[in-house]
Short mmCIF file of C-alpha atoms in Angstrom, two decimals:
data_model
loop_
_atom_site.label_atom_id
_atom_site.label_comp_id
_atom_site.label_asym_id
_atom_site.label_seq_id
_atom_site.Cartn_x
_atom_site.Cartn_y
_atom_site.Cartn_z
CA UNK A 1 223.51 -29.91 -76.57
CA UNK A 2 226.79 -30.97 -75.46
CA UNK A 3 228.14 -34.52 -76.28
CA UNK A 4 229.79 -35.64 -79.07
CA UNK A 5 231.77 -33.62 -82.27
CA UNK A 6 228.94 -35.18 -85.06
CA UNK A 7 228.16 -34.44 -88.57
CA UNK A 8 225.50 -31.40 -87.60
CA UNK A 9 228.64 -29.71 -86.35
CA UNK A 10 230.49 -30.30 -89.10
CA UNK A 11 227.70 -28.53 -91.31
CA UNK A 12 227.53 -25.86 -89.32
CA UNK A 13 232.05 -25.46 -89.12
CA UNK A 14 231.45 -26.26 -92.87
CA UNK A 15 228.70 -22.73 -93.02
CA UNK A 16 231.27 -20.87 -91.36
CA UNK A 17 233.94 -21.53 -93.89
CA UNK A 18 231.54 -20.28 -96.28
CA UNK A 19 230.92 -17.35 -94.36
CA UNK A 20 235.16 -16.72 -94.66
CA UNK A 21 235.15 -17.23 -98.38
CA UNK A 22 232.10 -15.16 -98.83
CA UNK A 23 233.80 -12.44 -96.73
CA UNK A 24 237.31 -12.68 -97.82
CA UNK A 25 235.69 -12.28 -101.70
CA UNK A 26 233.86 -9.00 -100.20
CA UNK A 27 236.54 -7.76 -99.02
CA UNK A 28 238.84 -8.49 -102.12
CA UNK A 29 236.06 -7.00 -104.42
CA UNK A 30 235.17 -3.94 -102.26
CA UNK A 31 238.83 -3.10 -101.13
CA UNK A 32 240.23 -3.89 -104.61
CA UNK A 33 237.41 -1.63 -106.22
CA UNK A 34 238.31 0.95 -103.18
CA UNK A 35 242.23 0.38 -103.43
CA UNK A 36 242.52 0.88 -107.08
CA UNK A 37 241.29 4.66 -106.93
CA UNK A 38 243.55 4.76 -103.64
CA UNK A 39 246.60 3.58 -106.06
CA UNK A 40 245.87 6.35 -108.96
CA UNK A 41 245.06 9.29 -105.96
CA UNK A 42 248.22 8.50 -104.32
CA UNK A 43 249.96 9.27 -107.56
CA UNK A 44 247.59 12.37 -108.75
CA UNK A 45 249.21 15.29 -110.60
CA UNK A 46 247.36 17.05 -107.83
CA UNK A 47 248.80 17.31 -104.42
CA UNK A 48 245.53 17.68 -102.08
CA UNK A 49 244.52 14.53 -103.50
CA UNK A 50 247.88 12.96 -103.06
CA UNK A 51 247.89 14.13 -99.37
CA UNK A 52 244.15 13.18 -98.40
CA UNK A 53 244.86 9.61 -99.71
CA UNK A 54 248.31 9.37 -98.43
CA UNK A 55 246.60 10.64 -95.01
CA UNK A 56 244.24 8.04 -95.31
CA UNK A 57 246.50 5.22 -95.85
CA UNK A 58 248.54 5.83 -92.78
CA UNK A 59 245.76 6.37 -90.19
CA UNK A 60 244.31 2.75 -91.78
CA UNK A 61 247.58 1.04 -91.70
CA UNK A 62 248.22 2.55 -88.24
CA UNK A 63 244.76 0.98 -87.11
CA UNK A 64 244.28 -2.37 -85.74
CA UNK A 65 241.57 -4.27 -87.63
CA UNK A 66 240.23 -5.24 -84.32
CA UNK A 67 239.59 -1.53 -83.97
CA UNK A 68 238.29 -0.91 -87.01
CA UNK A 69 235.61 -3.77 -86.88
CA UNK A 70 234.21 -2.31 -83.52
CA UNK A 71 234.19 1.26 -84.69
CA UNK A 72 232.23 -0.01 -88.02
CA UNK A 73 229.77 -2.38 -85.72
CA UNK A 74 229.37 -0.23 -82.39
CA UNK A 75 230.44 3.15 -83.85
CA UNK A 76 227.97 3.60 -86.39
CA UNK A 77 225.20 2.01 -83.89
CA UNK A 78 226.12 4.54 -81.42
CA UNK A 79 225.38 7.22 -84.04
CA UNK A 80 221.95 5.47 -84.62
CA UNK A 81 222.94 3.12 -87.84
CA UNK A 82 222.16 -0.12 -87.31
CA UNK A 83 224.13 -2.08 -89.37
CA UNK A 84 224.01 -6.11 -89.84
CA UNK A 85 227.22 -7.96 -88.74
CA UNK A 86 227.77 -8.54 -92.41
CA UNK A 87 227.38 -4.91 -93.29
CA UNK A 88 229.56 -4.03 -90.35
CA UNK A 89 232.43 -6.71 -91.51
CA UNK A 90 232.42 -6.23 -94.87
CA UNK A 91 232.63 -2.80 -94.62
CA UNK A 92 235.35 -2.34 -92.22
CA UNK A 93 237.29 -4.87 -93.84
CA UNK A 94 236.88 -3.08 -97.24
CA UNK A 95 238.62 0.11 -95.70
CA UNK A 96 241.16 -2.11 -93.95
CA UNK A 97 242.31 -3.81 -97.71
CA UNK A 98 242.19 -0.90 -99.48
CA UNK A 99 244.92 1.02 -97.65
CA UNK A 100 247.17 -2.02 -97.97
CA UNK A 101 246.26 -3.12 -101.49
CA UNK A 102 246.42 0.81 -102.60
CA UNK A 103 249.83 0.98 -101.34
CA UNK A 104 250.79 -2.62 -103.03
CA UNK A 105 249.27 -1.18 -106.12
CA UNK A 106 251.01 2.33 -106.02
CA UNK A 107 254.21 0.78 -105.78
CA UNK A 108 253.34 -1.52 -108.83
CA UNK A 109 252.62 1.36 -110.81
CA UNK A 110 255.64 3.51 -110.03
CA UNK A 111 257.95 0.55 -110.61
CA UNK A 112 257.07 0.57 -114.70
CA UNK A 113 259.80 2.01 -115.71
CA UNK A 114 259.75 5.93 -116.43
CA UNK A 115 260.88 5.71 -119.65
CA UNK A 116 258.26 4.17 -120.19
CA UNK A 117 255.52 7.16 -119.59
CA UNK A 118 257.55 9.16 -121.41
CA UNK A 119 257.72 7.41 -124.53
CA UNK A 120 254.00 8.15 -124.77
CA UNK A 121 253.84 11.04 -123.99
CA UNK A 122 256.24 11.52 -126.71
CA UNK A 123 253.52 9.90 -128.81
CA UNK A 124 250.73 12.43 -127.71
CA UNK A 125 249.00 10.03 -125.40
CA UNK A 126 246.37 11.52 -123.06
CA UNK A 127 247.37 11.44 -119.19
CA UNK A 128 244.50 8.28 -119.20
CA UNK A 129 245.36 6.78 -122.40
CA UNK A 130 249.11 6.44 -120.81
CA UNK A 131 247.91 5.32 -117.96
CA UNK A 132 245.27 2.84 -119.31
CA UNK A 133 246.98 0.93 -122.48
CA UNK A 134 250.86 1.35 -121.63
CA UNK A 135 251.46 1.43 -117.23
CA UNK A 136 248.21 -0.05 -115.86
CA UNK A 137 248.93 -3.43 -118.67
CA UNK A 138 252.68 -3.91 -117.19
CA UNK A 139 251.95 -2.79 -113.52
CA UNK A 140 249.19 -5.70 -113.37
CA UNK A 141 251.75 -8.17 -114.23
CA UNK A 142 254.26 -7.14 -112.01
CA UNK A 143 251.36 -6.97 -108.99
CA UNK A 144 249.60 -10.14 -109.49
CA UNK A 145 252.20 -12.11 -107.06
CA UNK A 146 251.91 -9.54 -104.35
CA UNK A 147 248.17 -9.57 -104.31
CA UNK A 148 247.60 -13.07 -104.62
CA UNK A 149 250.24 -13.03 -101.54
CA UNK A 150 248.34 -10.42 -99.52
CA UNK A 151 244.61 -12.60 -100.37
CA UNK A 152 245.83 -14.86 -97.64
CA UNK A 153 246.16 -12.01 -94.97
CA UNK A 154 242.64 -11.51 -95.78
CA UNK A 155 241.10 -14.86 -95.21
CA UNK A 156 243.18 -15.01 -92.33
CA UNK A 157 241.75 -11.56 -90.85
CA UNK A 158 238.53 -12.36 -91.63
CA UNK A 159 238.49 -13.84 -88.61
CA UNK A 160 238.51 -11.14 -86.33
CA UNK A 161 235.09 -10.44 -87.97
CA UNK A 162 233.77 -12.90 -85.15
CA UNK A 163 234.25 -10.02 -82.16
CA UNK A 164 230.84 -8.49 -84.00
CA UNK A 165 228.75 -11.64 -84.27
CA UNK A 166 229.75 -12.45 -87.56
CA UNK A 167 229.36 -16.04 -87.75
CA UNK A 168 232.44 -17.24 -90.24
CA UNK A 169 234.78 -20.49 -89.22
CA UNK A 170 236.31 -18.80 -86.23
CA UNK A 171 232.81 -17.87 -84.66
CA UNK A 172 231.26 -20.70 -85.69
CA UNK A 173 233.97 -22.85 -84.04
CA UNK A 174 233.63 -20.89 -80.75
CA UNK A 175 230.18 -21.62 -80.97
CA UNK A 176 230.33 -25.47 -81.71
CA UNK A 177 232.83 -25.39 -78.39
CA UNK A 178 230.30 -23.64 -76.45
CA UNK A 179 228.24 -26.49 -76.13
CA UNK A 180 230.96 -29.34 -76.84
CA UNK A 181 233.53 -27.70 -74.48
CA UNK A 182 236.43 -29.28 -76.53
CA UNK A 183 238.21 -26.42 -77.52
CA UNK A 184 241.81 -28.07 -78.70
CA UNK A 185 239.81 -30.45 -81.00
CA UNK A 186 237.57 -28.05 -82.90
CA UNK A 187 240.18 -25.29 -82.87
CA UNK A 188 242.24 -27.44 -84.26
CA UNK A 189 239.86 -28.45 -87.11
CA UNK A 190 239.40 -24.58 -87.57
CA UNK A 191 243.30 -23.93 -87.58
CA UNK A 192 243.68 -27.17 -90.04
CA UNK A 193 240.90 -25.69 -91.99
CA UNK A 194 242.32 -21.67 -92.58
CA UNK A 195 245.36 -23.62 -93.68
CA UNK A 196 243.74 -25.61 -96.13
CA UNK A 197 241.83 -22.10 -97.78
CA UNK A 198 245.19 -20.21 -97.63
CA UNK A 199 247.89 -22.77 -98.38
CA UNK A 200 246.69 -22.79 -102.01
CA UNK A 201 247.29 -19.61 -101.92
CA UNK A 202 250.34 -19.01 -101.01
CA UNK A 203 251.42 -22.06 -103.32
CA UNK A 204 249.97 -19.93 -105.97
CA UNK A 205 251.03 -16.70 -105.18
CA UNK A 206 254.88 -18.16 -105.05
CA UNK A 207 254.75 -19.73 -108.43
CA UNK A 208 253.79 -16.90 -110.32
CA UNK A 209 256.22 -14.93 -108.45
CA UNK A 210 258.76 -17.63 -109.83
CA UNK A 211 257.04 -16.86 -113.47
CA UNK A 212 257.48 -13.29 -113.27
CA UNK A 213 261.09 -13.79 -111.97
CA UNK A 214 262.67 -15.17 -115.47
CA UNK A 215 260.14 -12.90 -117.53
CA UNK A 216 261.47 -10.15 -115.72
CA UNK A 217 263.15 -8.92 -118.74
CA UNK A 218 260.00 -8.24 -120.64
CA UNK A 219 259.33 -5.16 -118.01
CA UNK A 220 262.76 -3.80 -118.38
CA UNK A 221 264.09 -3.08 -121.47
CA UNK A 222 267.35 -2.44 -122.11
CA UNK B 1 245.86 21.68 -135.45
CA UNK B 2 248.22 23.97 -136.00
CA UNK B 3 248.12 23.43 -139.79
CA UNK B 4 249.67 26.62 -141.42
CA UNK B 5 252.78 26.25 -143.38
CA UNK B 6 255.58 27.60 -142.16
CA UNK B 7 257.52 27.67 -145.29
CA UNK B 8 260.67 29.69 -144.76
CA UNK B 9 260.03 29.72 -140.79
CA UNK B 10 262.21 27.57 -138.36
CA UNK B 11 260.70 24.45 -137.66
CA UNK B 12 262.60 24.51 -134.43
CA UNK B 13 264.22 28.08 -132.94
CA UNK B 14 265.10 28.34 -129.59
CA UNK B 15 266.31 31.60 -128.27
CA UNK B 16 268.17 32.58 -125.31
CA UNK B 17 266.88 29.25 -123.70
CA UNK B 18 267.80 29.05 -119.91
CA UNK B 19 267.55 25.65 -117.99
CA UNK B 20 268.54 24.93 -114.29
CA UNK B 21 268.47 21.57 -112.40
CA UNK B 22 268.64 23.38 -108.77
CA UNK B 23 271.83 25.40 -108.46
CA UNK B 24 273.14 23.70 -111.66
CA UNK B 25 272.77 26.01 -114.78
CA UNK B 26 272.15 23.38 -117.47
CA UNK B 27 271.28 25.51 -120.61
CA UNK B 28 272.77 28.94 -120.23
CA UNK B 29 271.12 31.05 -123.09
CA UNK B 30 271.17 28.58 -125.86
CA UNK B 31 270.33 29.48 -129.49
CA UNK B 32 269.93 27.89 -132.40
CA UNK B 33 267.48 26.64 -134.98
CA UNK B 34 266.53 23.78 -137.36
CA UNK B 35 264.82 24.55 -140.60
CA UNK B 36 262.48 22.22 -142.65
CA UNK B 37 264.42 19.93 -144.37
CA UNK B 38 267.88 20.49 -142.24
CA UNK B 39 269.58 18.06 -140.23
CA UNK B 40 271.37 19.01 -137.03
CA UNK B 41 273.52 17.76 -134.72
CA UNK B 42 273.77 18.53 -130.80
CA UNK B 43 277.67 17.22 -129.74
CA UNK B 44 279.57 18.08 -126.45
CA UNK B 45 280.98 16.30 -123.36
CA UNK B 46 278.07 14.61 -121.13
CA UNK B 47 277.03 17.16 -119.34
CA UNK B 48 277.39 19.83 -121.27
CA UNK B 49 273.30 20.40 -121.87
CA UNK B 50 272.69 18.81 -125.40
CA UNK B 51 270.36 15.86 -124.12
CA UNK B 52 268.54 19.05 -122.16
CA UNK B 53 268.08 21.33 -125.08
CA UNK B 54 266.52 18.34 -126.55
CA UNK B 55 264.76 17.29 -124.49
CA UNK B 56 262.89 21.05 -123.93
CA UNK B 57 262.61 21.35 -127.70
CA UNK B 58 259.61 18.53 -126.96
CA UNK B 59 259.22 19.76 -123.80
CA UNK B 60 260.02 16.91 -121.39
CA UNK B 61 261.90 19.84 -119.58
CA UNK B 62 260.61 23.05 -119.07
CA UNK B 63 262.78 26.27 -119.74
CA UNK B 64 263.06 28.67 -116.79
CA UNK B 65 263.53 31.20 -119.89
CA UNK B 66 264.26 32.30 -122.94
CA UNK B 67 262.11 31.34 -126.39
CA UNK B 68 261.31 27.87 -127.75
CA UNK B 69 258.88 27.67 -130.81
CA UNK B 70 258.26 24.29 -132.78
CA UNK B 71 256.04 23.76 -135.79
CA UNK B 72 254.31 27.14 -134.34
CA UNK B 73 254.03 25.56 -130.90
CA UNK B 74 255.32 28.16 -128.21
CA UNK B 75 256.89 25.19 -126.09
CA UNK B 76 257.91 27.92 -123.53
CA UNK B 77 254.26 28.98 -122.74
CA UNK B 78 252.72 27.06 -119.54
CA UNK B 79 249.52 26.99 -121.71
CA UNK B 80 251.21 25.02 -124.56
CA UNK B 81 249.05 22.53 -126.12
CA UNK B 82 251.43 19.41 -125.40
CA UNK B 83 249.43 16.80 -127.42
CA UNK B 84 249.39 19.10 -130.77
CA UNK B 85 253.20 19.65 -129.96
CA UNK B 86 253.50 15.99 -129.68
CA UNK B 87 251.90 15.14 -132.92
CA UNK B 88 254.31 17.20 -135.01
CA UNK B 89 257.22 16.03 -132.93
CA UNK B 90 258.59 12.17 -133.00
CA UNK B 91 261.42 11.00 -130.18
CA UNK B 92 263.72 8.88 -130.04
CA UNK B 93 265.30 7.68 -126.95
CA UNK B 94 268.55 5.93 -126.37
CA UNK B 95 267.05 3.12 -124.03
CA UNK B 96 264.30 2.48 -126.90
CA UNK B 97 261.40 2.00 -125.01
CA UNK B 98 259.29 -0.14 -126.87
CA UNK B 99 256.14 -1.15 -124.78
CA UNK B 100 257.01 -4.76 -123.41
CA UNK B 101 253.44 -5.89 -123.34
CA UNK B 102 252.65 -5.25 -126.95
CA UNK B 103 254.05 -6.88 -130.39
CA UNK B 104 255.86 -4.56 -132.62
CA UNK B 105 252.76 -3.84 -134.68
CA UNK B 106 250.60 -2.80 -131.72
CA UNK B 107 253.22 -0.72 -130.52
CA UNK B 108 253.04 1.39 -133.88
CA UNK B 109 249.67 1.43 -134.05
CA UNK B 110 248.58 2.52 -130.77
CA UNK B 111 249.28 6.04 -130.88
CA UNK B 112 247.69 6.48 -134.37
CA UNK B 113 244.93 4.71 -133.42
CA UNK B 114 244.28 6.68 -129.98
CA UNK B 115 245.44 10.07 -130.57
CA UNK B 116 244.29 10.46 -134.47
CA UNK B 117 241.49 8.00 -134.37
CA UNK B 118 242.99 5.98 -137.23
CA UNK B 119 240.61 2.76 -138.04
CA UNK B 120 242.50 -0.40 -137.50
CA UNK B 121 243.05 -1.58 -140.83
CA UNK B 122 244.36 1.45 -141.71
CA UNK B 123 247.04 1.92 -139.08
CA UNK B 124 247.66 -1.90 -139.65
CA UNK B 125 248.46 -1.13 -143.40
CA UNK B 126 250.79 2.58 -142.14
CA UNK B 127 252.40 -0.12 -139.61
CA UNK B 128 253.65 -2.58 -142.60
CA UNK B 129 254.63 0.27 -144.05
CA UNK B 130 256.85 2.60 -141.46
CA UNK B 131 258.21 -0.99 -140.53
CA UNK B 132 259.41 -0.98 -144.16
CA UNK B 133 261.40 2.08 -144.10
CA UNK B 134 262.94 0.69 -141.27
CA UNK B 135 263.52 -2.95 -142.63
CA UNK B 136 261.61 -5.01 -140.06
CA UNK B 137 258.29 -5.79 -141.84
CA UNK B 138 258.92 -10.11 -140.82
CA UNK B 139 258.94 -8.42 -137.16
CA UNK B 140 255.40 -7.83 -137.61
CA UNK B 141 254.21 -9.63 -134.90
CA UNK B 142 257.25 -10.01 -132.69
CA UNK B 143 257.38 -8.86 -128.77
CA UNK B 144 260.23 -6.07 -127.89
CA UNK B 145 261.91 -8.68 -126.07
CA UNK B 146 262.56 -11.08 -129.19
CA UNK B 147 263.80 -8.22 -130.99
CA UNK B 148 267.70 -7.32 -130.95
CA UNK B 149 268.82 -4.13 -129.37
CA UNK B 150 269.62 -2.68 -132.78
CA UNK B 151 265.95 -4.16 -134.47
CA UNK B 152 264.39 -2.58 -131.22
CA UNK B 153 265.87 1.13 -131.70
CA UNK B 154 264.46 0.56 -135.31
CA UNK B 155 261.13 -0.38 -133.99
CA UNK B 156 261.24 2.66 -131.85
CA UNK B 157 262.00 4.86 -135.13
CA UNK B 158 259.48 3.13 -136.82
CA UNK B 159 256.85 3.93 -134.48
CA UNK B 160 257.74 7.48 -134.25
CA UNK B 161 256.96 7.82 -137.95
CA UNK B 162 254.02 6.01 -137.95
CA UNK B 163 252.66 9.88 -136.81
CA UNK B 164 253.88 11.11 -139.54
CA UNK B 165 256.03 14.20 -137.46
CA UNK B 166 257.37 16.88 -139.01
CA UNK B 167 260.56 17.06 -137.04
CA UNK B 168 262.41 14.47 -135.25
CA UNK B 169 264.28 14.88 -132.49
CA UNK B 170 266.95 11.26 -131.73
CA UNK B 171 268.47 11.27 -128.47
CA UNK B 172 272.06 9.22 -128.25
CA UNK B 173 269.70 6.36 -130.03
CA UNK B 174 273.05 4.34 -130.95
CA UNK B 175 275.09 5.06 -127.48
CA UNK B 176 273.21 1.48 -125.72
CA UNK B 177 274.40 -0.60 -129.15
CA UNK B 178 277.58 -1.94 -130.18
CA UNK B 179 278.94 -0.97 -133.58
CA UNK B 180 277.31 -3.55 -135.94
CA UNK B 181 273.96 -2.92 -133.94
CA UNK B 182 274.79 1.21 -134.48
CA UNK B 183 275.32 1.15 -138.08
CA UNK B 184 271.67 -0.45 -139.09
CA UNK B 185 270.10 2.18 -136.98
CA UNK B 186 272.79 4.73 -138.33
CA UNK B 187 271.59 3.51 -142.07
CA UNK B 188 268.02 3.65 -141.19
CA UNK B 189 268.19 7.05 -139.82
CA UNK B 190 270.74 8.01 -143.23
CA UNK B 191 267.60 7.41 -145.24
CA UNK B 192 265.07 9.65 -143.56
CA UNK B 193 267.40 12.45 -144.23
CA UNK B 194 267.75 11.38 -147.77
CA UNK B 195 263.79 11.98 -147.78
CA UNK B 196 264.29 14.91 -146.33
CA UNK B 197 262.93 14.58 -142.93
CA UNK B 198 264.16 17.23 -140.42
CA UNK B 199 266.28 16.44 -137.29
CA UNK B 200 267.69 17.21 -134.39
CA UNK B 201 270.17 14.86 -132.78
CA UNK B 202 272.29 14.34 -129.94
CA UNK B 203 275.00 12.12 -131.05
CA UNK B 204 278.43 10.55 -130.30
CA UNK B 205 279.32 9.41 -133.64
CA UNK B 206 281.32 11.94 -135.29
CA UNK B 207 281.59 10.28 -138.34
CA UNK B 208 278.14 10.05 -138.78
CA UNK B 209 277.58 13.52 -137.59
CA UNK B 210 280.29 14.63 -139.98
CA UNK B 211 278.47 12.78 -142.62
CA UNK B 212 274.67 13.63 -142.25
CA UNK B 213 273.93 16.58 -140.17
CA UNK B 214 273.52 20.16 -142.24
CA UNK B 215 275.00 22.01 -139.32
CA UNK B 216 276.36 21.10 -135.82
CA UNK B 217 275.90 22.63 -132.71
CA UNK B 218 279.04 22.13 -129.98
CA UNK B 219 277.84 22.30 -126.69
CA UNK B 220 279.87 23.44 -123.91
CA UNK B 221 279.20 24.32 -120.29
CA UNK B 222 275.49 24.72 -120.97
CA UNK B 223 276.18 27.18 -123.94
CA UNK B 224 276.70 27.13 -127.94
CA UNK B 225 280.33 27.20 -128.22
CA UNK B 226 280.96 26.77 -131.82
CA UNK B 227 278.35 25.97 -134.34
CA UNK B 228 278.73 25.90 -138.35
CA UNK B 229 278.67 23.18 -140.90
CA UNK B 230 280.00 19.62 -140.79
CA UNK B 231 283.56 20.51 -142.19
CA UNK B 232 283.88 22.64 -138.44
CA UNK B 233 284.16 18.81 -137.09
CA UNK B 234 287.69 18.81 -139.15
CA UNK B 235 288.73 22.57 -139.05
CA UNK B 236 287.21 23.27 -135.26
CA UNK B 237 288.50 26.89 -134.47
CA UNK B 238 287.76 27.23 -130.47
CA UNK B 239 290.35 24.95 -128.30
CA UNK B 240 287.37 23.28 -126.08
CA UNK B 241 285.95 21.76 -129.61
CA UNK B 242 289.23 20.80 -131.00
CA UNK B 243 289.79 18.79 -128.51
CA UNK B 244 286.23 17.06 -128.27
CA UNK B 245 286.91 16.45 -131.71
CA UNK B 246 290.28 15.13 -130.99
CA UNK B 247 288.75 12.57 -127.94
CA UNK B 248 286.34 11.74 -129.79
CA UNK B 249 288.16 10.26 -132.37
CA UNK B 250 290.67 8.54 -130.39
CA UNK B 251 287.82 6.73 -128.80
CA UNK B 252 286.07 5.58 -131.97
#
């Protein structure tokens, strides 16, 4: 190829931005799915399932995702699995979100205020009818900010998804330069263009942490 | 469930009732018991165990010993069926807690709805009607947070009734209101005893004690130190209550 940054380029920087939304909503589904049953394990009424999540959180947390991607991709080949790049990525990066967003989530919970569970139990509510129509409807309002906030660490880590031939923005921008060999220009259209997916964002994720700063009375009473 | 009458049975005895928090003896063989129709009163210091021996009467602590049967329940027994217990038992707590999220009619309704598969229009109509006895039926459709401390804690009442208990059990519900906010929820709670409900409450209004409850119970050090009826709030015989009494109503 070589030459000139054109509009076939463009396209193919504009697929690859795609390719990060498409992953980033993978890995929001799959490790929200995944996190959610990590949030209610890691506060079971039984403690082996307590532990074996708790367990599990740490050694992901303690993991780089650069790790993790390889072990998903190379790992699972060495064992015979051949998995696509998109299997591998989405995968890894499913495991990766869970950990953090079970944690987020967990925290969200315990933060409704005890009182709370107690006043129904004092009404004979099941252990799942507490949880489902009196902690889960005030712990999503106090964890919307947080996870909107941690959506942007996702797009951005999508990214490292490019080490197993992924092709999302940051590949496809490494493969644009490969034959235009103008790396500060089209990484800097790739930088310009993460901002632009996570600035929103972040813009978002600050105003309704503003919004659930003066409704913060409605979660504690008295 | 547990459906049998238990006519000239306790609705509440607890016997012998031992409770520690670590090394801290917080019920020390504690006694008494309510019967249908009765009113008592659980006074004492803070500290002294009377929010505990409440609290284990609906089991929200468990005894390390002694005897605790409610509307047949045997609340002492690890196998205790908590929900039935629950049903026949309404709470009260000092800090209200309405659920934020819902309007004052959902609030009622919920358990009614989920624990005795009440149809909606049905718990709708016992809604309007517990918020009645508590003289909020405009707060309807109101949010917790509209509601003023005093209209919450009568919320709260509300909704216990709306299971229809057979005992309540009201723990400090005034002590987070001031005076004019205490004395609706005092009134409110005045009538259920005219209709005869049976209680149990922990309480630092003496004159209200002295002017509702059947019997008191003086707490001291984690045991019953003087118990009787209201007039023992004006003729106390044991020093420790005489000068509870005497505190008590230098503060108010």
């Amino acid at each position: 190829m070589g030459g000139h940054l054109n509009i076939n380029h463009l396209i193919f920087l504009g697929q690859g931005a795609l390719w990060t939304i498409g992953l980033s909503v993978i890995a929001l589904i799959g490790g929200g799915i995944v996190g959610f049953v990590i949030a209610l394990a890691r506060i079971s009424p039984l403690k082996s399932v307590r532990i074996a999540s708790a367990v599990y959180v740490q050694l992901i947390q303690g993991t780089p995702l650069l790790v993790i991607l390889f072990l998903g991709y190379f790992g699972l080949a060495a064992i015979g699995l051949q998995v696509s790049p998109l299997a591998a990525a989405g995968a890894s990066l499913t495991l990766y979100v869970a950990a953090y967003l079970g944690e987020i989530w967990r925290g969200c919970i315990q933060s409704v205020p005890k009182p709370q569970w107690e006043a129904a139990e004092g009404l004979a509510l099941s252990r799942t009818q507490r949880m489902m129509k009196v902690i889960l409807p005030q712990a999503i309002r106090i964890a919307t900010p947080p996870t909107v906030g941690f959506m942007v660490q996702i797009v951005k880590n999508t990214s490292l998804a490019s080490v197993v031939g992924f092709v999302e923005l940051m590949r496809s921008g490494q493969i644009v330069n490969n034959s235009l060999f103008e790396p500060f220009a089209i990484y800097a259209i790739i930088a310009v263009t993460y901002f632009a997916m996570c600035y929103p964002l972040s813009l978002f994720s600050q105003r309704l942490e503003r919004r659930m700063g003066r409704g913060r009375s409605n979660l504690a009473p008295a | 469930m547990q459906q049998k009458p238990t006519s000239s049975e306790s609705i509440v005895s607890l016997r012998d009732v031992q409770k520690s928090f670590g090394p801290l003896r917080v019920l020390d063989g504690v006694s008494f018991s309510v019967e249908r129709g009765e009113v008592l009163a659980l006074i004492g210091r803070s500290g002294s165990g009377k929010s505990t021996a409440l609290r284990c009467i609906d089991r929200f602590e468990k005894v390390d010993g002694g005897e605790i049967v409610v509307c047949g329940h045997r609340v002492d027994r690890p196998d205790v069926d908590l929900r039935a217990l629950r049903q026949d038992v309404g709470i009260v707590f000092q800090s209200y807690n309405l659920f934020p999220h819902l309007t004052i009619e959902q609030n009622i309704t919920l358990a009614p709805c989920a624990v005795k598969g009440l149809a909606t229009g049905e718990a709708k109509d016992l809604a309007r009607k517990v918020l009645a006895q508590v003289g909020l039926e405009e707060k309807l459709h109101a949010y917790p947070e509209q509601l003023s401390g005093g209209q919450q804690q009568r919320a709260a009442i509300a909704r216990s009734l709306a299971m229809q208990p057979k005992v309540m059990l009201f723990d400090e519900v005034t002590s987070a209101l001031d005076p004019e906010l205490t004395g609706e929820v005092l009134k409110v709670i005045e009538q259920l005893a005219a209709d005869g409900m049976t209680m149990v409450m922990v309480t630092h209004e003496m004159g209200f004690a002295k002017g509702i409850a059947d019997r008191i119970v003086f707490m001291h050090r984690g045991k019953v130190h003087e118990t009787g009826p209201a007039s023992i709030l004006t003729s106390p015989t044991t020093p420790e209550l005489t000068q509870f009494v005497g505190t008590g109503n230098l503060k108010s």
